[in-house]
CSV table of C-alpha atoms and ligand atoms in Angstrom, one decimal:
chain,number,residue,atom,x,y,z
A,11,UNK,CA,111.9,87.0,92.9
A,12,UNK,CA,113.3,89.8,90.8
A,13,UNK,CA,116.2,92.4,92.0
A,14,UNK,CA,117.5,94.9,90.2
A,15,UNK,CA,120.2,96.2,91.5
A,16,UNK,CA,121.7,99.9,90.9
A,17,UNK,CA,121.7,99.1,87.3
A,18,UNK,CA,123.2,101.3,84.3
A,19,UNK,CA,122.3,101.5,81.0
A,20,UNK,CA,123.3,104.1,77.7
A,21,UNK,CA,121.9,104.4,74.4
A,22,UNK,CA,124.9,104.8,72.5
A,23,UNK,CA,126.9,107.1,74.9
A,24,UNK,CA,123.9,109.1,76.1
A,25,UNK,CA,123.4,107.7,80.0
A,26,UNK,CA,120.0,106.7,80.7
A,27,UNK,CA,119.7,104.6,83.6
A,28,UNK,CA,121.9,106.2,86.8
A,29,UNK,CA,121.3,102.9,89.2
A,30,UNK,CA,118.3,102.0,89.2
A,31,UNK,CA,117.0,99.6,92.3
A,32,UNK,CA,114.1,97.5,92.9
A,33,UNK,CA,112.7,94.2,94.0
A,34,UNK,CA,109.4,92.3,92.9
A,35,UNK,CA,108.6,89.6,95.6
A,36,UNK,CA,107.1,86.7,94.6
A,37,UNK,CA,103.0,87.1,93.9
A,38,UNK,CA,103.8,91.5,94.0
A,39,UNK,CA,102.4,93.9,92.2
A,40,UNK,CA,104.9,96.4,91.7
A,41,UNK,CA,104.7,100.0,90.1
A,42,UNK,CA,107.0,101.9,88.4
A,43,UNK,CA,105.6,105.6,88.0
A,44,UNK,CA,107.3,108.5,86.3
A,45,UNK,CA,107.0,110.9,83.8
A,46,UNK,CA,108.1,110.8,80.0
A,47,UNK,CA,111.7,110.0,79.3
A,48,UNK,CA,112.1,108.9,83.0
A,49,UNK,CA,113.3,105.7,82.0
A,50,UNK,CA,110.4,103.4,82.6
A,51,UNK,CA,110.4,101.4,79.0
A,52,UNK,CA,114.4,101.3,79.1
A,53,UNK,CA,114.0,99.6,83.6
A,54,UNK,CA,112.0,97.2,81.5
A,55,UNK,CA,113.7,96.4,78.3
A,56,UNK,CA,117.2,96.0,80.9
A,57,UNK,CA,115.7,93.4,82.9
A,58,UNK,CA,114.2,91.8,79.3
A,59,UNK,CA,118.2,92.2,78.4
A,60,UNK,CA,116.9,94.5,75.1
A,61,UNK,CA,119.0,97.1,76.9
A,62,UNK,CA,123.0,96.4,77.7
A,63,UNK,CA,123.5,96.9,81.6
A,64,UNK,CA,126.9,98.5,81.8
A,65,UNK,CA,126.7,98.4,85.8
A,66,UNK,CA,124.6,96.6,88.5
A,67,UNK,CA,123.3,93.6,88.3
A,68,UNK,CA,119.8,91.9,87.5
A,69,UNK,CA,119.2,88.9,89.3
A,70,UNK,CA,115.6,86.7,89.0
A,71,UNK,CA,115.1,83.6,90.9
A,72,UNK,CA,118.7,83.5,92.4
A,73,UNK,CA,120.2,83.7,88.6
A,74,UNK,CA,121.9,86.7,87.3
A,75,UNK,CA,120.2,87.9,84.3
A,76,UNK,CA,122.7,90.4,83.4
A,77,UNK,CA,125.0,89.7,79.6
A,78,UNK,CA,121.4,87.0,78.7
A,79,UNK,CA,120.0,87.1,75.8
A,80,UNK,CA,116.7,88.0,75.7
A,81,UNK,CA,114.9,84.4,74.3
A,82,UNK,CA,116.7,82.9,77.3
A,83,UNK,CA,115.2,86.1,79.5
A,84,UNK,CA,112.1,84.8,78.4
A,85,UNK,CA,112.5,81.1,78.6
A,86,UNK,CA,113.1,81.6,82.2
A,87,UNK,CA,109.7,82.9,82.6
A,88,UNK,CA,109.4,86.4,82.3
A,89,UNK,CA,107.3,88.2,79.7
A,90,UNK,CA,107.1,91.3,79.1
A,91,UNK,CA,104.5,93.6,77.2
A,92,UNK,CA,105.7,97.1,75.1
A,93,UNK,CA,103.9,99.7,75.1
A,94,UNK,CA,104.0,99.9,71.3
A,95,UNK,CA,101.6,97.5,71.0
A,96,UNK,CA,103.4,94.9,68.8
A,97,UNK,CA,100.4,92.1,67.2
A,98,UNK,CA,100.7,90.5,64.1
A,99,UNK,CA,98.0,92.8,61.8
A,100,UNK,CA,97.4,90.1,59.5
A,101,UNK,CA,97.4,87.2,61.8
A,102,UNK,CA,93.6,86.7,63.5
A,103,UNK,CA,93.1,86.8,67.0
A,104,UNK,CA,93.3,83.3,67.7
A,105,UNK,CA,96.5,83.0,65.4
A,106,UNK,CA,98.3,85.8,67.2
A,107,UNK,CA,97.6,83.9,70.5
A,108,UNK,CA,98.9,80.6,69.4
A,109,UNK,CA,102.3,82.3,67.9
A,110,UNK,CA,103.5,82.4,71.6
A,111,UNK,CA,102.5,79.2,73.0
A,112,UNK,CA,104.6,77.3,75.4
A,113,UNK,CA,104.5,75.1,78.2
A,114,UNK,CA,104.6,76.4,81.6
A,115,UNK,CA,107.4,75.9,84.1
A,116,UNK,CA,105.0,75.4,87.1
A,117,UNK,CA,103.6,78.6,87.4
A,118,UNK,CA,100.4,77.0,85.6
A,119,UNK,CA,100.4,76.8,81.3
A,120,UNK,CA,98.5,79.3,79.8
A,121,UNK,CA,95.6,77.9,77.3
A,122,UNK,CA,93.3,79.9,74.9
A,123,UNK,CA,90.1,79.1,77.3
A,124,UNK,CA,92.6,81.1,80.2
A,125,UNK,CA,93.2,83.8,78.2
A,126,UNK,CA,89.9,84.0,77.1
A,127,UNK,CA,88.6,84.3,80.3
A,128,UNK,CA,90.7,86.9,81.5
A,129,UNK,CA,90.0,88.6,78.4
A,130,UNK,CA,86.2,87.6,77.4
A,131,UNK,CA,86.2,90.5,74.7
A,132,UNK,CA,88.9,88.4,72.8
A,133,UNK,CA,86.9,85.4,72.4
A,134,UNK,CA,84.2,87.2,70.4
A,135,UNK,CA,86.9,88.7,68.5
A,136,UNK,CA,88.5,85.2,67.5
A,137,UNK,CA,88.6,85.3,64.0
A,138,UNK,CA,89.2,89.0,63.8
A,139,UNK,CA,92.9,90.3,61.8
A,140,UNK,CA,94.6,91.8,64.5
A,141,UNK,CA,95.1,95.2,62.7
A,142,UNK,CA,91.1,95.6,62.4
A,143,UNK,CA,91.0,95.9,66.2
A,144,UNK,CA,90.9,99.2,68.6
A,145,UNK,CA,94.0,100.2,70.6
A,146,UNK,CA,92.3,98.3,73.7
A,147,UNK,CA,91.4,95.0,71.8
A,148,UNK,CA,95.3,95.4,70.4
A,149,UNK,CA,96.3,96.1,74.4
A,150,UNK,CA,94.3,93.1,75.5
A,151,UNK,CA,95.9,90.7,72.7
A,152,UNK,CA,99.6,91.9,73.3
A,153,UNK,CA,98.8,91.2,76.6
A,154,UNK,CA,97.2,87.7,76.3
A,155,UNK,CA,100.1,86.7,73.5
A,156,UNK,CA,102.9,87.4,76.0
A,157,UNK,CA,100.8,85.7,78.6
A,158,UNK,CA,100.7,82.9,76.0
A,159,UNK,CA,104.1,82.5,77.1
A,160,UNK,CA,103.3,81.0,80.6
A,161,UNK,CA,105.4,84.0,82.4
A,162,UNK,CA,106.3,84.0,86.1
A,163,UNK,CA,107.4,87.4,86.1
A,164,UNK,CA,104.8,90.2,83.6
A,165,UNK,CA,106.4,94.0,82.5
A,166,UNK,CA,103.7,96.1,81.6
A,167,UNK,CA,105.0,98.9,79.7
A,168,UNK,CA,102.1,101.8,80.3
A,169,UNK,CA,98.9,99.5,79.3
A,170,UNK,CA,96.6,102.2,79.7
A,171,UNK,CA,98.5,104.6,77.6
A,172,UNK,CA,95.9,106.3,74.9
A,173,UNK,CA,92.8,104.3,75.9
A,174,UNK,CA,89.6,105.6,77.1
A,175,UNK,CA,88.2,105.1,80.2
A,176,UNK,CA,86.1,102.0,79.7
A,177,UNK,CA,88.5,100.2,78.8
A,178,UNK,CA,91.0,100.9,80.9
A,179,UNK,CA,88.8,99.7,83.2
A,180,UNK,CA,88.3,96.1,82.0
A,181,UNK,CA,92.3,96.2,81.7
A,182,UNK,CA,92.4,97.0,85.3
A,183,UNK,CA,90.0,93.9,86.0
A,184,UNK,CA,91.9,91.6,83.7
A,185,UNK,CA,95.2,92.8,85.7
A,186,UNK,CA,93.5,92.3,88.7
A,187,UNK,CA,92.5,89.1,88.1
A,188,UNK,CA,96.3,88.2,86.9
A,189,UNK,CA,97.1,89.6,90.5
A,190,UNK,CA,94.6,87.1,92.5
A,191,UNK,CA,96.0,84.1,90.4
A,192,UNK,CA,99.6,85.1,92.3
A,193,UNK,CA,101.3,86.2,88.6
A,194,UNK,CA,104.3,88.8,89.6
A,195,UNK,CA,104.1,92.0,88.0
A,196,UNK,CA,106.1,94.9,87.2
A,197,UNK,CA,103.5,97.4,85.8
A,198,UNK,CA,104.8,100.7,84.5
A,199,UNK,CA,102.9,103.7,84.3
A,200,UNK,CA,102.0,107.4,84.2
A,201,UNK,CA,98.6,107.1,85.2
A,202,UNK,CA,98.6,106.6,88.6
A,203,UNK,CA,95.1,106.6,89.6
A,204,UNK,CA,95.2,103.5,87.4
A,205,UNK,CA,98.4,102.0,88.7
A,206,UNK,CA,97.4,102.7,92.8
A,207,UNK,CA,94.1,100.7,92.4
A,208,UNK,CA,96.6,97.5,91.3
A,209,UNK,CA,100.2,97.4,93.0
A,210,UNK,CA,101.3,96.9,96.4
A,211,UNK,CA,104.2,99.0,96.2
A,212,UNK,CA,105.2,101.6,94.3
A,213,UNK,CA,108.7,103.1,92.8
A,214,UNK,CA,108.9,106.9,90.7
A,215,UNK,CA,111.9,107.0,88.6
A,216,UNK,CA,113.0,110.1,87.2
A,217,UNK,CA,116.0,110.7,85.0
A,218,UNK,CA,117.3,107.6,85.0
A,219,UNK,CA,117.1,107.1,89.1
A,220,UNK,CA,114.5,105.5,92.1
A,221,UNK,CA,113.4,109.0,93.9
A,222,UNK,CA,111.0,107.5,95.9
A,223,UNK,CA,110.1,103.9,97.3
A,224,UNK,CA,107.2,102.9,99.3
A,225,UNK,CA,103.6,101.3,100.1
A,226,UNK,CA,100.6,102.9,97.8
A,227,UNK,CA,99.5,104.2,101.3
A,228,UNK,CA,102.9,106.1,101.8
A,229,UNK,CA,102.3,107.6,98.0
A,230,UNK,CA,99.2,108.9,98.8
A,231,UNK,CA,100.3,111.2,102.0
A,232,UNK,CA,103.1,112.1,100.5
A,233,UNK,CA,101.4,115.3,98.3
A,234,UNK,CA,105.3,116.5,97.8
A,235,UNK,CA,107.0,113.6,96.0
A,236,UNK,CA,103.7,113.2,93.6
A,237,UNK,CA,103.7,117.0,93.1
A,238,UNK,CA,107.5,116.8,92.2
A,239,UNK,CA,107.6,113.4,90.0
A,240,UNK,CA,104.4,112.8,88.8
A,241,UNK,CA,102.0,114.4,86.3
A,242,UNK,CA,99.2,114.5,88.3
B,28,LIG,N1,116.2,104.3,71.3
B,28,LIG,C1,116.6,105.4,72.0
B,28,LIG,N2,117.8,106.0,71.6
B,28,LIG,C2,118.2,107.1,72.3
B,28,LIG,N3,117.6,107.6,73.4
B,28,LIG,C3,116.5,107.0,73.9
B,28,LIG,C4,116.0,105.8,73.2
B,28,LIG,N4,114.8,105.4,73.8
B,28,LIG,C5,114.7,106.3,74.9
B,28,LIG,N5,115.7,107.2,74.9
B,28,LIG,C6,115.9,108.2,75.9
B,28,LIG,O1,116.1,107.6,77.2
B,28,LIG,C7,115.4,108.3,78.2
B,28,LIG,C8,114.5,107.3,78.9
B,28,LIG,O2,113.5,106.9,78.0
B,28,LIG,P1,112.4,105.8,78.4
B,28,LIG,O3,111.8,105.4,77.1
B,28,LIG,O4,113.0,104.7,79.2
B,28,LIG,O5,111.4,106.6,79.2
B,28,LIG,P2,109.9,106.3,79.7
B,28,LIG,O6,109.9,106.6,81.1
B,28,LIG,O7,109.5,104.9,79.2
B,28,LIG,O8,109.0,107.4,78.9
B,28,LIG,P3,107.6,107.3,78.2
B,28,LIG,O9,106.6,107.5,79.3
B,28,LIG,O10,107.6,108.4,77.3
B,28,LIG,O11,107.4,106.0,77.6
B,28,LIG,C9,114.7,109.5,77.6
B,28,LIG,O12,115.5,110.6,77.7
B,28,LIG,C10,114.6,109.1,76.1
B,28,LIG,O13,114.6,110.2,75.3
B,29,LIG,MG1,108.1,104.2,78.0
């Protein structure tokens, strides 16, 4: 469903992404683990096309992504989720959700009631302003807005970044969920404990390059690689 395919990318003239490779078949859970400044957010914001490739390609669906803008990246069904939570403070819940609405393309339209279920925590907080909520309530909504969008493809950019335990763990339930309805998602992250209970496979960049590829199972006996590129 998605390929990315030794892709380059620069901020300015400073070289961030030294082709980068992955794939995300359709219904996958896929992780991308790595430390800070690896080059998770920017793997994410190229295939979102909020990043220039300058090399490689990006295909999704058979189409080349690469030179898109990124409403068209989106109208083609993939959404993806920052990890600075962006919601609209003064908006309520309900009003941030609705923001985003669209149609689906097949893979099933996304309603309030859906994202309310995924997310029961939201629908008490309905008439809440978004800037009154906790980081997790803010990481549920960002979430549930870009679901809003009816995505085929999600990028989670480090959900469980600076939450506490609890709720990571009803993140990890509502992800989880996402995963048995067949959504296709590209979940980055540092915390691995959190990312190995949800993806199939799993990819570590460091410094702008894939240095490992494999099953969570080949992760886990491989003590070296999480020793070398992983904070852990
Ligand atoms: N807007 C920017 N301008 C210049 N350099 C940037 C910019 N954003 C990121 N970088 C640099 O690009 C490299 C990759 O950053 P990136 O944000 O992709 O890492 P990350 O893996 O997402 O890290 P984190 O876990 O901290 O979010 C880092 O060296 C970072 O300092
Ligand atoms: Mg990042």
């Amino acid at each position: 469903m998605l390929e990315v395919r030794n892709v380059h990318a620069y901020y300015g003239r400073s070289h961030v992404l030294y082709g980068v490779t992955l794939t995300a078949r359709e219904g996958e859970v896929v992780s991308l683990l790595g430390r800070n400044g690896a080059g998770k957010s920017t793997t994410l914001k190229a295939i979102m096309g909020l990043v220039e490739v300058t090399e490689g390609e990006i295909g999704f669906q058979g189409r080349s992504l690469r030179g898109l803008p990124t409403h068209e990246i989106s109208r083609l069904g993939i959404g993806l989720v920052p990890e600075d939570r962006r919601i609209f403070a003064d908006l309520t819940v309900v009003e941030n959700l609705v923001v985003g609405e669209r149609d689906g393309r097949g893979g099933g339209a996304w309603t309030l009631d859906r994202v309310f279920t995924l997310f029961p925590k939201l629908r008490e907080l309905g008439a809440r302003r978004g800037g009154s909520l906790s980081g997790g309530e803010q990481q549920m909504l960002t979430i549930a807005r870009t679901l809003m969008t009816s995505p085929r493809l999600l990028l989670l950019d480090e959900p469980s970044e600076g939450l506490a335990p609890v709720v990571v763990r009803a993140l990890g339930e509502g992800i989880t969920q996402l995963r048995r309805q067949g959504l296709t998602i590209v979940l980055s992250e540092q915390n691995v404990k959190f990312a190995r209970r949800l993806a199939d496979r799993a990819y570590i960049i460091e410094k702008g390059q894939i240095k490992f590829e494999g099953s969570i199972g080949q992760l886990d006996a491989d003590e070296s690689i999480r020793r070398s590129y992983l904070s852990v």
